[in-house]
Amino acid sequence: MSGNGNAAATALARIQTDSVVAMLKALYPGLQFEIIAMSTTGDKILDTALSKIGEKSLFTKELEHALEKNEVDLVVHSLKDLPTVLPPGFTIGAICKRENPYDAVVFHPKFVGKTLETLPEKSVVGTSSLRRAAQLQRKFPHLEFKSIRGNLNTRLRKLDELQEFSAIILAAAGLQRMGWQNRMGQGALGVEVRAKDQDILDLVGVLHDPETLLCCLAERAFLRHLEGGCSVPVAVHTAMKDGQLYLTGGVWSLDGSDSMQETMQATIHVPAQHEDGPEDNPQLVGITARNIPREAQLAAENLGISLANLLLSKGAKNILDVARQLNDAH
């Protein structure tokens, strides 16, 4: 088993990998699991914004190479790091129960007690996400937003020790997994495996959390249909209530001045426990789930595609095209 991480990025990656191993050990007490830490391109390039690097598999390519060579049998990722289209031969064999999917603001010690609204004019807020920057620029035009890279430890150190940032935006789930709630995937972990390795697919398939899986199917279908990625500000959020899956998606210009957001819903049966699903391992947006009914999976995927088409019909493509051009030009 591999977890993404070098010496600088190991802590959170190791915690995430350990959590998956603990679940597998509870299910298969007779099996032994060896954890191998590996570094990826995304771990090594820390002086460039993610949106500028231009590599779609920043946090996955080296790990997939190890999978392909049978050096490891499964890889634990933050699901947000996995492209919506995986290379041939790979699949997401498990999506674990999602933790907190929200973003968190962490303030410089001298601004503790402040909010983004009450930060001084021209205060600099750090984020590695174009989506976060565009959304926040629209709501807090008095602030400036600047790229900040590195693992959680590095970003918090930059915030606390340098005078460059008044606050930074981080994923709440990462802070919680590190035990740093007092500083407050988004939220979901995905386990990538070889697509034709049936033994490993069966091994990890029991980790699928049905509700999280269906939510992520809808989200990834939305993102893939919009061709959303690190180079454009696209956001999507799901909520399941009373058999209805609510999907909200939006696109923004780089400065947040132009935006579009819509919500759609669909009736989807979430199995209380694993049920028989498709037998031929068909992938949907890179995910294989043989123990989730096919009808529910297709309904979730169709919801994502329908919402993307709705936004495209209202002019989302123009907003995204302009955002890509401006991002490439800077």
Protein backbone atom coordinates (compact mmCIF):
# COMPACT_ATOMS: atom_id res chain seq x y z
CA MET A 1 0.00 0.00 0.00
CA SER A 2 1.27 3.44 -0.87
CA GLY A 3 0.54 6.80 0.69
CA ASN A 4 1.40 10.06 -1.05
CA GLY A 5 4.15 11.87 0.81
CA ASN A 6 7.81 12.81 1.20
CA ALA A 7 9.44 14.03 4.40
CA ALA A 8 7.63 17.34 4.07
CA ALA A 9 4.23 15.95 3.16
CA THR A 10 4.22 12.66 5.07
CA ALA A 11 2.22 13.58 8.17
CA LEU A 12 -1.26 14.02 6.69
CA ALA A 13 -0.68 11.42 3.95
CA ARG A 14 0.42 8.90 6.57
CA ILE A 15 -2.57 9.64 8.79
CA GLN A 16 -4.91 9.13 5.84
CA THR A 17 -3.19 5.91 4.80
CA ASP A 18 -3.17 4.62 8.37
CA SER A 19 -6.91 5.20 8.63
CA VAL A 20 -7.55 3.05 5.55
CA VAL A 21 -5.20 0.35 6.83
CA ALA A 22 -7.03 0.33 10.18
CA MET A 23 -10.36 -0.22 8.42
CA LEU A 24 -8.91 -3.03 6.30
CA LYS A 25 -7.26 -4.72 9.32
CA ALA A 26 -10.58 -4.68 11.15
CA LEU A 27 -12.21 -6.41 8.19
CA TYR A 28 -9.29 -8.75 7.40
CA PRO A 29 -7.43 -9.41 10.68
CA GLY A 30 -5.32 -12.14 9.09
CA LEU A 31 -3.75 -9.88 6.46
CA GLN A 32 -0.55 -7.88 6.80
CA PHE A 33 -0.21 -4.42 5.22
CA GLU A 34 3.11 -2.74 4.40
CA ILE A 35 3.02 1.05 3.93
CA ILE A 36 5.42 2.65 1.46
CA ALA A 37 5.76 6.45 1.44
CA MET A 38 6.35 8.00 -1.98
CA SER A 39 6.83 11.51 -3.38
CA THR A 40 4.95 12.99 -6.33
CA THR A 41 5.51 15.92 -8.68
CA GLY A 42 2.98 17.95 -6.73
CA ASP A 43 4.94 17.38 -3.51
CA LYS A 44 8.19 18.59 -5.06
CA ILE A 45 7.08 21.72 -6.94
CA LEU A 46 6.19 24.12 -4.13
CA ASP A 47 7.14 27.48 -5.66
CA THR A 48 4.47 27.49 -8.39
CA ALA A 49 0.69 27.74 -8.15
CA LEU A 50 -1.07 24.47 -8.95
CA SER A 51 -3.02 26.16 -11.74
CA LYS A 52 0.23 27.16 -13.47
CA ILE A 53 1.99 23.79 -13.53
CA GLY A 54 -0.20 22.31 -16.26
CA GLU A 55 0.16 18.68 -15.18
CA LYS A 56 -3.15 16.88 -14.64
CA SER A 57 -1.68 14.07 -12.55
CA LEU A 58 0.40 16.15 -10.15
CA PHE A 59 -0.27 13.97 -7.12
CA THR A 60 -0.88 10.62 -8.81
CA LYS A 61 1.53 9.85 -11.67
CA GLU A 62 4.40 8.39 -9.63
CA LEU A 63 1.99 6.38 -7.49
CA GLU A 64 0.25 4.95 -10.55
CA HIS A 65 3.63 3.98 -11.96
CA ALA A 66 4.27 1.93 -8.80
CA LEU A 67 0.82 0.35 -9.15
CA GLU A 68 1.50 -0.53 -12.78
CA LYS A 69 4.81 -2.22 -11.85
CA ASN A 70 3.10 -4.18 -9.03
CA GLU A 71 5.33 -2.48 -6.47
CA VAL A 72 2.19 -1.58 -4.51
CA ASP A 73 -1.35 -2.94 -4.65
CA LEU A 74 -3.38 0.11 -3.64
CA VAL A 75 -2.84 3.84 -3.20
CA VAL A 76 -4.63 6.19 -0.81
CA HIS A 77 -5.44 9.65 -2.16
CA SER A 78 -7.43 12.69 -1.19
CA LEU A 79 -10.17 12.21 -3.77
CA LYS A 80 -9.83 15.82 -4.94
CA ASP A 81 -6.33 14.96 -6.21
CA LEU A 82 -7.61 12.25 -8.58
CA PRO A 83 -8.52 13.45 -12.10
CA THR A 84 -12.06 12.67 -13.25
CA VAL A 85 -10.54 10.63 -16.09
CA LEU A 86 -7.94 8.10 -14.91
CA PRO A 87 -5.26 6.58 -17.14
CA PRO A 88 -6.13 3.21 -18.71
CA GLY A 89 -5.66 0.31 -16.31
CA PHE A 90 -6.54 2.17 -13.10
CA THR A 91 -9.72 2.65 -11.13
CA ILE A 92 -10.96 3.98 -7.80
CA GLY A 93 -11.83 0.82 -5.93
CA ALA A 94 -13.11 2.44 -2.76
CA ILE A 95 -14.41 5.81 -1.57
CA CYS A 96 -14.44 6.05 2.20
CA LYS A 97 -16.98 7.96 4.27
CA ARG A 98 -16.53 11.66 3.78
CA GLU A 99 -15.40 13.89 6.61
CA ASN A 100 -15.95 17.65 6.84
CA PRO A 101 -16.08 18.90 3.21
CA TYR A 102 -15.77 22.58 4.03
CA ASP A 103 -12.95 25.11 3.92
CA ALA A 104 -11.50 26.67 7.05
CA VAL A 105 -9.89 30.06 7.68
CA VAL A 106 -6.77 30.13 9.84
CA PHE A 107 -5.63 33.58 10.97
CA HIS A 108 -2.19 34.93 11.78
CA PRO A 109 -1.82 35.09 15.59
CA LYS A 110 -2.09 38.91 15.57
CA PHE A 111 -5.50 38.66 13.90
CA VAL A 112 -7.04 36.02 16.17
CA GLY A 113 -10.64 37.05 16.84
CA LYS A 114 -10.99 38.71 13.45
CA THR A 115 -13.09 37.51 10.52
CA LEU A 116 -12.36 37.87 6.82
CA GLU A 117 -14.85 40.73 6.77
CA THR A 118 -13.05 42.63 9.54
CA LEU A 119 -9.48 42.13 8.31
CA PRO A 120 -7.78 45.41 7.38
CA GLU A 121 -7.93 46.69 3.80
CA LYS A 122 -5.43 44.98 1.44
CA SER A 123 -4.78 42.13 3.88
CA VAL A 124 -3.26 39.16 2.03
CA VAL A 125 -5.01 35.79 2.28
CA GLY A 126 -3.19 32.67 1.08
CA THR A 127 -4.79 29.77 -0.79
CA SER A 128 -3.65 27.13 -3.27
CA SER A 129 -7.07 27.08 -4.97
CA LEU A 130 -8.32 29.32 -7.78
CA ARG A 131 -11.85 28.36 -6.79
CA ARG A 132 -11.40 29.56 -3.20
CA ALA A 133 -9.71 32.77 -4.34
CA ALA A 134 -12.45 33.62 -6.87
CA GLN A 135 -15.30 32.94 -4.43
CA LEU A 136 -13.71 34.93 -1.63
CA GLN A 137 -12.61 37.82 -3.88
CA ARG A 138 -16.25 38.27 -4.85
CA LYS A 139 -17.43 38.34 -1.23
CA PHE A 140 -14.48 40.24 0.28
CA PRO A 141 -13.22 42.69 -2.37
CA HIS A 142 -11.15 44.59 0.20
CA LEU A 143 -8.78 41.61 0.54
CA GLU A 144 -5.95 40.39 -1.70
CA PHE A 145 -5.42 36.72 -2.45
CA LYS A 146 -2.08 35.06 -3.12
CA SER A 147 -1.01 31.48 -3.87
CA ILE A 148 0.50 29.51 -0.99
CA ARG A 149 1.86 25.99 -1.47
CA GLY A 150 3.18 23.21 0.74
CA ASN A 151 1.77 20.67 3.17
CA LEU A 152 -0.26 21.77 6.17
CA ASN A 153 2.79 22.13 8.42
CA THR A 154 4.57 24.31 5.86
CA ARG A 155 1.59 26.56 5.21
CA LEU A 156 0.87 27.08 8.90
CA ARG A 157 4.55 27.87 9.50
CA LYS A 158 4.51 30.43 6.68
CA LEU A 159 1.42 31.99 8.23
CA ASP A 160 2.76 32.11 11.78
CA GLU A 161 6.42 32.99 11.18
CA LEU A 162 6.28 35.28 8.13
CA GLN A 163 4.47 38.60 7.95
CA GLU A 164 3.22 37.92 4.42
CA PHE A 165 -0.24 36.48 5.14
CA SER A 166 -3.00 37.70 7.42
CA ALA A 167 -4.86 34.41 7.00
CA ILE A 168 -4.83 31.25 4.91
CA ILE A 169 -7.62 29.00 3.63
CA LEU A 170 -7.29 25.25 4.21
CA ALA A 171 -9.44 22.15 3.94
CA ALA A 172 -11.18 21.54 7.26
CA ALA A 173 -10.84 17.78 6.86
CA GLY A 174 -7.04 17.97 6.75
CA LEU A 175 -6.90 20.06 9.91
CA GLN A 176 -9.22 17.62 11.67
CA ARG A 177 -7.20 14.57 10.61
CA MET A 178 -4.07 16.24 11.97
CA GLY A 179 -5.83 17.04 15.24
CA TRP A 180 -5.55 20.80 14.67
CA GLN A 181 -9.22 21.71 14.99
CA ASN A 182 -8.20 24.63 17.18
CA ARG A 183 -6.63 26.24 14.08
CA MET A 184 -9.70 25.98 11.89
CA GLY A 185 -11.05 16.43 0.11
CA GLN A 186 -12.57 17.92 0.37
CA GLY A 187 -13.21 15.46 2.89
CA ALA A 188 -13.28 12.11 1.02
CA LEU A 189 -10.50 9.55 0.63
CA GLY A 190 -10.21 7.43 -2.50
CA VAL A 191 -8.30 4.15 -2.85
CA GLU A 192 -6.83 3.67 -6.33
CA VAL A 193 -6.05 0.17 -7.60
CA ARG A 194 -5.31 -1.71 -10.80
CA ALA A 195 -8.58 -1.91 -12.75
CA LYS A 196 -8.23 -5.61 -13.59
CA ASP A 197 -6.94 -6.79 -10.22
CA GLN A 198 -10.13 -8.46 -9.03
CA ASP A 199 -8.67 -9.69 -5.74
CA ILE A 200 -7.69 -6.18 -4.67
CA LEU A 201 -10.97 -4.73 -5.95
CA ASP A 202 -12.86 -7.20 -3.78
CA LEU A 203 -10.56 -6.42 -0.84
CA VAL A 204 -11.09 -2.65 -0.88
CA GLY A 205 -14.64 -2.58 -2.27
CA VAL A 206 -16.11 -3.12 1.18
CA LEU A 207 -14.72 0.29 2.19
CA HIS A 208 -17.15 2.07 -0.14
CA ASP A 209 -19.46 4.35 1.83
CA PRO A 210 -22.63 4.28 -0.31
CA GLU A 211 -23.77 7.85 0.35
CA THR A 212 -20.30 9.36 -0.09
CA LEU A 213 -19.78 7.28 -3.24
CA LEU A 214 -23.00 8.51 -4.88
CA CYS A 215 -22.27 12.12 -3.90
CA CYS A 216 -18.76 11.88 -5.35
CA LEU A 217 -20.07 10.25 -8.54
CA ALA A 218 -22.36 13.23 -9.12
CA GLU A 219 -19.61 15.74 -8.30
CA ARG A 220 -16.99 14.10 -10.53
CA ALA A 221 -19.46 13.77 -13.42
CA PHE A 222 -20.23 17.50 -13.10
CA LEU A 223 -16.54 18.44 -13.06
CA ARG A 224 -15.64 16.15 -15.95
CA HIS A 225 -18.47 17.45 -18.15
CA LEU A 226 -17.41 21.04 -17.45
CA GLU A 227 -13.73 20.07 -17.88
CA GLY A 228 -13.11 21.66 -14.51
CA GLY A 229 -9.68 21.35 -12.90
CA CYS A 230 -7.03 23.32 -11.07
CA SER A 231 -6.84 25.95 -13.84
CA VAL A 232 -10.44 27.21 -13.51
CA PRO A 233 -12.62 28.26 -10.54
CA VAL A 234 -15.31 25.56 -10.42
CA ALA A 235 -17.10 24.42 -7.26
CA VAL A 236 -19.57 21.66 -6.51
CA HIS A 237 -21.34 20.53 -3.35
CA THR A 238 -23.76 17.70 -2.58
CA ALA A 239 -26.27 16.98 0.15
CA MET A 240 -28.39 13.87 0.63
CA LYS A 241 -31.75 14.24 2.40
CA ASP A 242 -34.85 12.05 2.43
CA GLY A 243 -33.84 10.09 -0.65
CA GLN A 244 -33.01 13.23 -2.62
CA LEU A 245 -29.50 14.05 -3.81
CA TYR A 246 -29.07 17.83 -4.06
CA LEU A 247 -26.19 18.99 -6.27
CA THR A 248 -25.07 22.61 -6.34
CA GLY A 249 -22.44 23.69 -8.83
CA GLY A 250 -20.95 27.00 -9.87
CA VAL A 251 -18.30 28.68 -11.99
CA TRP A 252 -16.49 31.96 -11.38
CA SER A 253 -14.25 34.36 -13.22
CA LEU A 254 -10.72 34.60 -11.80
CA ASP A 255 -11.51 37.81 -9.92
CA GLY A 256 -14.93 36.59 -8.79
CA SER A 257 -16.75 39.45 -10.55
CA ASP A 258 -18.68 37.10 -12.82
CA SER A 259 -20.30 33.92 -11.56
CA MET A 260 -23.05 31.40 -12.17
CA GLN A 261 -24.55 28.89 -9.75
CA GLU A 262 -27.41 26.41 -9.98
CA THR A 263 -28.86 23.54 -7.95
CA MET A 264 -30.56 20.37 -9.17
CA GLN A 265 -31.86 17.31 -7.37
CA ALA A 266 -32.67 13.69 -8.14
CA THR A 267 -34.31 10.82 -6.30
CA ILE A 268 -31.61 8.25 -5.55
CA HIS A 269 -31.82 5.08 -3.49
CA VAL A 270 -28.91 4.86 -1.08
CA PRO A 271 -28.53 1.24 0.07
CA ALA A 272 -28.43 0.80 3.83
CA GLN A 273 -25.74 -1.83 3.28
CA HIS A 274 -23.78 -3.17 0.33
CA GLU A 275 -25.96 -4.69 -2.34
CA ASP A 276 -25.20 -6.52 -5.56
CA GLY A 277 -24.08 -4.13 -8.28
CA PRO A 278 -22.76 -4.55 -11.82
CA GLU A 279 -20.76 -7.71 -12.48
CA ASP A 280 -18.58 -6.47 -15.32
CA ASN A 281 -16.74 -3.74 -13.38
CA PRO A 282 -17.82 -0.79 -15.56
CA GLN A 283 -16.24 2.46 -14.42
CA LEU A 284 -18.14 5.69 -13.96
CA VAL A 285 -15.88 8.78 -13.74
CA GLY A 286 -13.02 6.49 -12.77
CA ILE A 287 -14.88 4.66 -9.99
CA THR A 288 -15.60 0.93 -9.77
CA ALA A 289 -18.29 -0.08 -7.27
CA ARG A 290 -19.62 -3.60 -7.71
CA ASN A 291 -21.48 -3.53 -4.41
CA ILE A 292 -23.59 -0.44 -5.14
CA PRO A 293 -26.69 -0.81 -7.38
CA ARG A 294 -26.00 0.29 -10.94
CA GLU A 295 -29.26 2.24 -11.14
CA ALA A 296 -28.22 4.47 -8.25
CA GLN A 297 -24.76 5.05 -9.74
CA LEU A 298 -26.19 6.05 -13.12
CA ALA A 299 -28.72 8.38 -11.48
CA ALA A 300 -25.91 10.16 -9.63
CA GLU A 301 -23.77 10.45 -12.77
CA ASN A 302 -26.73 11.74 -14.79
CA LEU A 303 -27.44 14.39 -12.15
CA GLY A 304 -23.90 15.70 -12.46
CA ILE A 305 -24.05 15.79 -16.25
CA SER A 306 -27.46 17.47 -16.23
CA LEU A 307 -26.29 20.23 -13.89
CA ALA A 308 -23.19 20.82 -16.02
CA ASN A 309 -25.34 21.04 -19.15
CA LEU A 310 -27.65 23.54 -17.43
CA LEU A 311 -24.71 25.82 -16.60
CA LEU A 312 -23.26 25.43 -20.09
CA SER A 313 -26.62 26.39 -21.60
CA LYS A 314 -26.54 29.61 -19.57
CA GLY A 315 -23.05 30.65 -20.66
CA ALA A 316 -20.69 28.91 -18.23
CA LYS A 317 -18.33 27.92 -21.06
CA ASN A 318 -17.54 31.56 -21.79
CA ILE A 319 -16.73 32.27 -18.14
CA LEU A 320 -14.45 29.21 -17.98
CA ASP A 321 -12.75 29.94 -21.32
CA VAL A 322 -11.91 33.48 -20.24
CA ALA A 323 -10.66 32.21 -16.86
CA ARG A 324 -8.37 29.69 -18.58
CA GLN A 325 -7.00 32.31 -20.96
CA LEU A 326 -6.30 34.80 -18.17
CA ASN A 327 -4.72 32.11 -15.98
CA ASP A 328 -2.45 31.00 -18.85
CA ALA A 329 -1.48 34.58 -19.60
CA HIS A 330 -0.29 35.41 -16.07
